[in-house]
PDB file of C-alpha atoms in Angstrom:
ATOM      1  CA  MET A 263       0.000   0.000   0.000  1.00  0.00           C
ATOM      2  CA  THR A 264       1.212   3.503  -0.871  1.00  0.00           C
ATOM      3  CA  GLY A 265       0.377   6.474   1.283  1.00  0.00           C
ATOM      4  CA  GLU A 266       1.793   9.713   2.565  1.00  0.00           C
ATOM      5  CA  GLY A 267       4.356   9.598   5.345  1.00  0.00           C
ATOM      6  CA  LYS A 268       6.094  12.249   7.363  1.00  0.00           C
ATOM      7  CA  TYR A 269       6.326  15.737   5.821  1.00  0.00           C
ATOM      8  CA  GLY A 270       4.486  14.611   2.700  1.00  0.00           C
ATOM      9  CA  VAL A 271       7.125  12.029   1.749  1.00  0.00           C
ATOM     10  CA  PRO A 272       5.613   8.924   0.074  1.00  0.00           C
ATOM     11  CA  ARG A 273       5.240   5.886   2.354  1.00  0.00           C
ATOM     12  CA  GLN A 274       4.946   2.306   1.141  1.00  0.00           C
ATOM     13  CA  ILE A 275       3.977  -0.654   3.345  1.00  0.00           C
ATOM     14  CA  VAL A 276       5.289  -4.044   2.166  1.00  0.00           C
ATOM     15  CA  ASN A 277       5.359  -7.569   3.612  1.00  0.00           C
ATOM     16  CA  THR A 278       8.879  -8.488   2.490  1.00  0.00           C
ATOM     17  CA  THR A 279      12.389  -7.284   3.291  1.00  0.00           C
ATOM     18  CA  GLN A 280      13.382  -7.436  -0.385  1.00  0.00           C
ATOM     19  CA  VAL A 281      12.068  -4.361  -2.168  1.00  0.00           C
ATOM     20  CA  SER A 282      12.501  -2.759  -5.556  1.00  0.00           C
ATOM     21  CA  VAL A 283      12.533   1.036  -5.665  1.00  0.00           C
ATOM     22  CA  ASP A 284      11.438   2.361  -9.048  1.00  0.00           C
ATOM     23  CA  TYR A 285      12.447   5.915  -9.903  1.00  0.00           C
ATOM     24  CA  ARG A 286      12.573   8.513 -12.647  1.00  0.00           C
ATOM     25  CA  ILE A 287      15.416  10.963 -13.205  1.00  0.00           C
ATOM     26  CA  ASP A 288      14.498  14.446 -14.421  1.00  0.00           C
ATOM     27  CA  HIS A 289      16.571  17.445 -15.541  1.00  0.00           C
ATOM     28  CA  VAL A 290      19.341  15.375 -17.079  1.00  0.00           C
ATOM     29  CA  GLY A 291      22.144  17.496 -18.576  1.00  0.00           C
ATOM     30  CA  PRO A 292      24.404  16.869 -21.568  1.00  0.00           C
ATOM     31  CA  SER A 293      26.710  14.560 -19.580  1.00  0.00           C
ATOM     32  CA  GLY A 294      23.840  12.263 -18.670  1.00  0.00           C
ATOM     33  CA  VAL A 295      23.685  10.254 -15.456  1.00  0.00           C
ATOM     34  CA  GLY A 296      26.793   8.676 -13.991  1.00  0.00           C
ATOM     35  CA  ARG A 297      25.366   6.625 -11.147  1.00  0.00           C
ATOM     36  CA  VAL A 298      22.561   6.371  -8.616  1.00  0.00           C
ATOM     37  CA  ASP A 299      23.395   5.709  -4.958  1.00  0.00           C
ATOM     38  CA  VAL A 300      20.779   4.367  -2.556  1.00  0.00           C
ATOM     39  CA  TYR A 301      21.023   5.267   1.136  1.00  0.00           C
ATOM     40  CA  VAL A 302      18.842   3.865   3.933  1.00  0.00           C
ATOM     41  CA  THR A 303      18.087   5.145   7.435  1.00  0.00           C
ATOM     42  CA  SER A 304      16.422   3.117  10.180  1.00  0.00           C
ATOM     43  CA  ASP A 305      16.512   5.858  12.838  1.00  0.00           C
ATOM     44  CA  ASN A 306      14.472   8.644  11.257  1.00  0.00           C
ATOM     45  CA  GLY A 307      17.397  10.207   9.423  1.00  0.00           C
ATOM     46  CA  GLN A 308      19.840  10.336  12.330  1.00  0.00           C
ATOM     47  CA  SER A 309      22.248   8.099  10.413  1.00  0.00           C
ATOM     48  CA  TRP A 310      22.457   6.884   6.816  1.00  0.00           C
ATOM     49  CA  LYS A 311      24.002   3.825   5.203  1.00  0.00           C
ATOM     50  CA  LYS A 312      24.777   3.379   1.528  1.00  0.00           C
ATOM     51  CA  VAL A 313      23.273   0.045   0.449  1.00  0.00           C
ATOM     52  CA  LYS A 314      23.284   0.217  -3.353  1.00  0.00           C
ATOM     53  CA  GLU A 315      25.097   1.774  -6.296  1.00  0.00           C
ATOM     54  CA  THR A 316      23.973   1.362  -9.877  1.00  0.00           C
ATOM     55  CA  THR A 317      25.199   2.661 -13.207  1.00  0.00           C
ATOM     56  CA  ASP A 318      22.681   0.754 -15.301  1.00  0.00           C
ATOM     57  CA  HIS A 319      19.932   3.255 -16.132  1.00  0.00           C
ATOM     58  CA  ARG A 320      18.146   1.228 -18.783  1.00  0.00           C
ATOM     59  CA  ASN A 321      15.925  -0.130 -16.017  1.00  0.00           C
ATOM     60  CA  PRO A 322      15.435   2.716 -13.507  1.00  0.00           C
ATOM     61  CA  SER A 323      14.978   0.670 -10.361  1.00  0.00           C
ATOM     62  CA  ALA A 324      17.112  -0.441  -7.443  1.00  0.00           C
ATOM     63  CA  GLU A 325      16.645  -3.662  -5.472  1.00  0.00           C
ATOM     64  CA  VAL A 326      17.337  -3.272  -1.776  1.00  0.00           C
ATOM     65  CA  ASP A 327      17.515  -5.846   1.026  1.00  0.00           C
ATOM     66  CA  LEU A 328      16.226  -4.388   4.294  1.00  0.00           C
ATOM     67  CA  PRO A 329      17.283  -5.974   7.606  1.00  0.00           C
ATOM     68  CA  GLY A 330      13.818  -6.754   9.012  1.00  0.00           C
ATOM     69  CA  GLU A 331      10.559  -5.278  10.177  1.00  0.00           C
ATOM     70  CA  GLY A 332      10.487  -1.552  10.793  1.00  0.00           C
ATOM     71  CA  LEU A 333      10.263   1.859   9.160  1.00  0.00           C
ATOM     72  CA  TYR A 334      13.054   2.800   6.765  1.00  0.00           C
ATOM     73  CA  GLY A 335      13.820   5.990   4.917  1.00  0.00           C
ATOM     74  CA  VAL A 336      15.320   5.663   1.439  1.00  0.00           C
ATOM     75  CA  LYS A 337      17.332   8.434  -0.205  1.00  0.00           C
ATOM     76  CA  LEU A 338      18.317   8.366  -3.875  1.00  0.00           C
ATOM     77  CA  VAL A 339      21.437  10.386  -4.681  1.00  0.00           C
ATOM     78  CA  ILE A 340      22.274  11.113  -8.327  1.00  0.00           C
ATOM     79  CA  THR A 341      25.706  11.827  -9.847  1.00  0.00           C
ATOM     80  CA  ASN A 342      25.895  13.171 -13.393  1.00  0.00           C
ATOM     81  CA  GLY A 343      28.250  11.959 -16.103  1.00  0.00           C
ATOM     82  CA  ASN A 344      30.882  14.515 -15.129  1.00  0.00           C
ATOM     83  CA  GLY A 345      30.886  13.420 -11.480  1.00  0.00           C
ATOM     84  CA  PHE A 346      28.856  16.381 -10.257  1.00  0.00           C
ATOM     85  CA  GLY A 347      26.409  15.737  -7.417  1.00  0.00           C
ATOM     86  CA  GLY A 348      26.334  12.523  -5.443  1.00  0.00           C
ATOM     87  CA  THR A 349      26.394  14.209  -2.037  1.00  0.00           C
ATOM     88  CA  PRO A 350      25.471  11.672   0.686  1.00  0.00           C
ATOM     89  CA  PRO A 351      22.550  12.586   2.952  1.00  0.00           C
ATOM     90  CA  VAL A 352      23.390  14.205   6.258  1.00  0.00           C
ATOM     91  CA  ARG A 353      21.886  13.764   9.694  1.00  0.00           C
ATOM     92  CA  GLY A 354      18.288  14.953   9.821  1.00  0.00           C
ATOM     93  CA  GLU A 355      17.825  14.983   6.054  1.00  0.00           C
ATOM     94  CA  GLN A 356      14.480  13.791   4.763  1.00  0.00           C
ATOM     95  CA  PRO A 357      14.341  10.605   2.645  1.00  0.00           C
ATOM     96  CA  THR A 358      13.045  10.338  -0.885  1.00  0.00           C
ATOM     97  CA  CYS A 359      10.483   7.813   0.379  1.00  0.00           C
ATOM     98  CA  TRP A 360       9.568   5.782   3.459  1.00  0.00           C
ATOM     99  CA  ILE A 361       9.239   2.007   3.386  1.00  0.00           C
ATOM    100  CA  GLU A 362       7.567   0.151   6.247  1.00  0.00           C
ATOM    101  CA  VAL A 363       8.268  -3.575   6.391  1.00  0.00           C
ATOM    102  CA  ASP A 364       5.416  -5.460   8.056  1.00  0.00           C
ATOM    103  CA  THR A 365       5.637  -9.254   7.846  1.00  0.00           C
ATOM    104  CA  THR A 366       3.406  -9.938  10.870  1.00  0.00           C
ATOM    105  CA  ALA A 367      -0.017 -11.310   9.988  1.00  0.00           C
ATOM    106  CA  PRO A 368      -3.015  -9.642  11.645  1.00  0.00           C
ATOM    107  CA  GLN A 369      -5.056 -11.447  14.271  1.00  0.00           C
ATOM    108  CA  ILE A 370      -8.690 -12.457  13.825  1.00  0.00           C
ATOM    109  CA  ARG A 371     -11.022 -14.720  15.768  1.00  0.00           C
ATOM    110  CA  LEU A 372     -14.618 -15.646  15.033  1.00  0.00           C
ATOM    111  CA  GLN A 373     -17.053 -15.574  17.919  1.00  0.00           C
ATOM    112  CA  PRO A 374     -19.824 -18.189  18.150  1.00  0.00           C
ATOM    113  CA  VAL A 375     -22.302 -17.606  15.309  1.00  0.00           C
ATOM    114  CA  GLU A 376     -25.924 -17.488  16.389  1.00  0.00           C
ATOM    115  CA  PRO A 377     -29.248 -17.067  14.549  1.00  0.00           C
ATOM    116  CA  VAL A 378     -31.236 -13.949  15.429  1.00  0.00           C
ATOM    117  CA  ALA A 379     -34.580 -15.492  16.288  1.00  0.00           C
ATOM    118  CA  GLN A 380     -36.826 -12.490  15.736  1.00  0.00           C
ATOM    119  CA  ASN A 381     -35.922 -11.916  12.087  1.00  0.00           C
ATOM    120  CA  GLY A 382     -33.974 -14.954  10.928  1.00  0.00           C
ATOM    121  CA  PHE A 383     -30.599 -13.317  10.390  1.00  0.00           C
ATOM    122  CA  LEU A 384     -27.236 -14.784  11.329  1.00  0.00           C
ATOM    123  CA  GLU A 385     -25.214 -12.656  13.718  1.00  0.00           C
ATOM    124  CA  ILE A 386     -21.537 -13.015  12.706  1.00  0.00           C
ATOM    125  CA  ARG A 387     -19.145 -11.539  15.267  1.00  0.00           C
ATOM    126  CA  TRP A 388     -15.365 -11.348  15.280  1.00  0.00           C
ATOM    127  CA  THR A 389     -12.368  -9.610  16.826  1.00  0.00           C
ATOM    128  CA  ALA A 390      -9.465  -8.461  14.645  1.00  0.00           C
ATOM    129  CA  SER A 391      -6.375  -6.376  15.333  1.00  0.00           C
ATOM    130  CA  ASP A 392      -3.158  -5.266  13.652  1.00  0.00           C
ATOM    131  CA  ALA A 393      -0.912  -2.207  13.597  1.00  0.00           C
ATOM    132  CA  ASN A 394      -1.603  -1.603   9.903  1.00  0.00           C
ATOM    133  CA  LEU A 395      -5.266  -2.365   9.351  1.00  0.00           C
ATOM    134  CA  GLY A 396      -6.955  -0.344   6.634  1.00  0.00           C
ATOM    135  CA  ALA A 397     -10.405   1.213   6.720  1.00  0.00           C
ATOM    136  CA  GLU A 398     -12.221  -1.875   5.358  1.00  0.00           C
ATOM    137  CA  PRO A 399     -10.051  -4.946   6.043  1.00  0.00           C
ATOM    138  CA  ILE A 400     -12.676  -7.657   6.712  1.00  0.00           C
ATOM    139  CA  GLY A 401     -14.166 -10.284   4.405  1.00  0.00           C
ATOM    140  CA  LEU A 402     -16.809 -12.868   5.346  1.00  0.00           C
ATOM    141  CA  TYR A 403     -17.474 -16.135   3.500  1.00  0.00           C
ATOM    142  CA  PHE A 404     -19.677 -19.236   3.764  1.00  0.00           C
ATOM    143  CA  ARG A 405     -20.010 -22.751   2.390  1.00  0.00           C
ATOM    144  CA  THR A 406     -22.589 -25.472   2.867  1.00  0.00           C
ATOM    145  CA  ARG A 407     -20.225 -28.474   2.789  1.00  0.00           C
ATOM    146  CA  PRO A 408     -16.654 -28.876   4.051  1.00  0.00           C
ATOM    147  CA  GLU A 409     -15.379 -29.657   0.565  1.00  0.00           C
ATOM    148  CA  SER A 410     -17.236 -26.809  -1.173  1.00  0.00           C
ATOM    149  CA  PRO A 411     -15.485 -23.588  -2.248  1.00  0.00           C
ATOM    150  CA  TRP A 412     -16.027 -20.518  -0.103  1.00  0.00           C
ATOM    151  CA  GLN A 413     -18.677 -18.064  -1.313  1.00  0.00           C
ATOM    152  CA  PRO A 414     -18.597 -14.378  -0.355  1.00  0.00           C
ATOM    153  CA  ILE A 415     -21.014 -13.011   2.212  1.00  0.00           C
ATOM    154  CA  ALA A 416     -19.526  -9.515   2.252  1.00  0.00           C
ATOM    155  CA  ARG A 417     -16.160  -7.987   1.395  1.00  0.00           C
ATOM    156  CA  ASN A 418     -14.403  -4.774   2.367  1.00  0.00           C
ATOM    157  CA  LEU A 419     -16.169  -4.449   5.704  1.00  0.00           C
ATOM    158  CA  LYS A 420     -15.108  -2.078   8.439  1.00  0.00           C
ATOM    159  CA  ASN A 421     -13.652  -3.737  11.514  1.00  0.00           C
ATOM    160  CA  ASP A 422     -16.841  -3.132  13.491  1.00  0.00           C
ATOM    161  CA  GLY A 423     -16.868  -6.631  14.987  1.00  0.00           C
ATOM    162  CA  SER A 424     -20.299  -7.765  13.802  1.00  0.00           C
ATOM    163  CA  TYR A 425     -22.394  -8.291  10.688  1.00  0.00           C
ATOM    164  CA  ARG A 426     -25.981  -9.458  10.245  1.00  0.00           C
ATOM    165  CA  TRP A 427     -26.304 -11.828   7.313  1.00  0.00           C
ATOM    166  CA  ALA A 428     -29.606 -12.612   5.632  1.00  0.00           C
ATOM    167  CA  PHE A 429     -28.549 -16.140   4.707  1.00  0.00           C
ATOM    168  CA  PRO A 430     -29.964 -17.865   1.594  1.00  0.00           C
ATOM    169  CA  ARG A 431     -32.721 -20.117   2.917  1.00  0.00           C
ATOM    170  CA  ASP A 432     -32.744 -22.313  -0.181  1.00  0.00           C
ATOM    171  CA  LEU A 433     -29.200 -23.645   0.353  1.00  0.00           C
ATOM    172  CA  GLY A 434     -29.862 -25.920   3.277  1.00  0.00           C
ATOM    173  CA  ALA A 435     -29.883 -25.744   7.036  1.00  0.00           C
ATOM    174  CA  GLN A 436     -26.164 -25.625   7.840  1.00  0.00           C
ATOM    175  CA  PHE A 437     -23.325 -23.265   6.996  1.00  0.00           C
ATOM    176  CA  TRP A 438     -19.617 -23.027   7.689  1.00  0.00           C
ATOM    177  CA  ILE A 439     -18.448 -19.435   8.192  1.00  0.00           C
ATOM    178  CA  LYS A 440     -15.016 -17.905   7.557  1.00  0.00           C
ATOM    179  CA  ALA A 441     -13.752 -14.452   8.503  1.00  0.00           C
ATOM    180  CA  GLU A 442     -10.692 -13.001   6.786  1.00  0.00           C
ATOM    181  CA  VAL A 443      -8.617  -9.911   7.581  1.00  0.00           C
ATOM    182  CA  THR A 444      -5.994  -8.280   5.349  1.00  0.00           C
ATOM    183  CA  ASP A 445      -3.607  -5.578   6.532  1.00  0.00           C
ATOM    184  CA  GLN A 446      -2.156  -2.781   4.422  1.00  0.00           C
ATOM    185  CA  ALA A 447       1.006  -4.786   3.745  1.00  0.00           C
ATOM    186  CA  GLY A 448      -0.990  -7.653   2.226  1.00  0.00           C
ATOM    187  CA  ASN A 449      -0.684 -10.057   5.176  1.00  0.00           C
ATOM    188  CA  VAL A 450      -3.808 -12.198   5.549  1.00  0.00           C
ATOM    189  CA  SER A 451      -5.269 -14.181   8.449  1.00  0.00           C
ATOM    190  CA  ARG A 452      -8.396 -16.332   8.585  1.00  0.00           C
ATOM    191  CA  SER A 453     -10.695 -17.819  11.208  1.00  0.00           C
ATOM    192  CA  GLU A 454     -13.313 -20.494  10.513  1.00  0.00           C
ATOM    193  CA  THR A 455     -16.127 -22.110  12.455  1.00  0.00           C
ATOM    194  CA  PRO A 456     -14.902 -25.615  13.404  1.00  0.00           C
ATOM    195  CA  ASN A 457     -18.404 -27.046  13.122  1.00  0.00           C
ATOM    196  CA  PRO A 458     -21.349 -26.073  10.925  1.00  0.00           C
ATOM    197  CA  VAL A 459     -23.862 -23.528  12.144  1.00  0.00           C
ATOM    198  CA  LEU A 460     -27.204 -25.373  12.289  1.00  0.00           C
ATOM    199  CA  LEU A 461     -30.135 -23.236  11.250  1.00  0.00           C
ATOM    200  CA  ASP A 462     -33.223 -24.748  12.775  1.00  0.00           C
ATOM    201  CA  MET A 463     -35.674 -21.858  12.773  1.00  0.00           C
ATOM    202  CA  THR A 464     -38.661 -24.132  13.508  1.00  0.00           C
ATOM    203  CA  GLU A 465     -40.433 -23.161  16.715  1.00  0.00           C
ATOM    204  CA  PRO A 466     -41.749 -26.302  18.463  1.00  0.00           C
ATOM    205  CA  ARG A 467     -45.487 -26.416  19.132  1.00  0.00           C
ATOM    206  CA  VAL A 468     -47.396 -28.331  21.777  1.00  0.00           C
ATOM    207  CA  GLN A 469     -50.906 -29.813  21.556  1.00  0.00           C
ATOM    208  CA  VAL A 470     -52.919 -31.232  24.416  1.00  0.00           C
ATOM    209  CA  LEU A 471     -54.063 -34.770  23.565  1.00  0.00           C
ATOM    210  CA  GLY A 472     -56.217 -35.378  26.610  1.00  0.00           C
ATOM    211  CA  VAL A 473     -56.659 -34.967  30.350  1.00  0.00           C
ATOM    212  CA  SER A 474     -57.213 -37.759  32.907  1.00  0.00           C
ATOM    213  CA  GLY A 475     -57.526 -37.877  36.640  1.00  0.00           C
ATOM    214  CA  VAL A 476     -54.774 -39.301  38.827  1.00  0.00           C
ATOM    215  CA  SER A 477     -55.741 -41.496  41.759  1.00  0.00           C
ATOM    216  CA  VAL A 478     -54.355 -40.372  45.062  1.00  0.00           C
ATOM    217  CA  ARG A 479     -53.476 -43.192  47.457  1.00  0.00           C
ATOM    218  CA  PRO A 480     -54.528 -42.764  51.092  1.00  0.00           C
ATOM    219  CA  SER A 481     -51.615 -42.011  53.383  1.00  0.00           C
ATOM    220  CA  GLY A 482     -50.397 -44.860  55.579  1.00  0.00           C
ATOM    221  CA  HIS A 483     -50.959 -47.613  52.982  1.00  0.00           C
TER     222      HIS A 483
END
């Protein structure tokens, strides 16, 4: 996911430590471009480390291996064909872009699914959490047999924790439910009902078949 980071600098969230930074070089003079140096900071610009140097400009991108989860600033430094430019970033300098590495899957757990007796809906409840959840990270799915493919109930739901589903009454009396959450880095977690939800909406009725007297035995016998 791409967004805006500190001070308007672009921010990208990824779920891998191996990233490719695509770029475009403008205002190229007669000498052309000599090289592109890539610097990375992991402490908000307090220190910088050169991690890449490329002179191949046919494919304007640089592959960078980041050390692990965290927020990294990337600075691209250009040197022209005459060796002009190429000044390394100094302490406190802003990066060209921010990259946040998030390889941790979000957490999600389905609560017991219960029919809503008064109107026949299914109340699907869940809890989900992650540091990088988007605005609509939840998807809900169902199937009528364990071997059947999952069918969507609703996608792109807010993480409100509950959803009332008007289930299709012509597909049988049992459903398996799955909840899925996706964070902004693309990490996905799922939670499924271990057993089918049985939908017996029949209200039992009682009918009196008859009334008879009961003999009461005298006490002491």
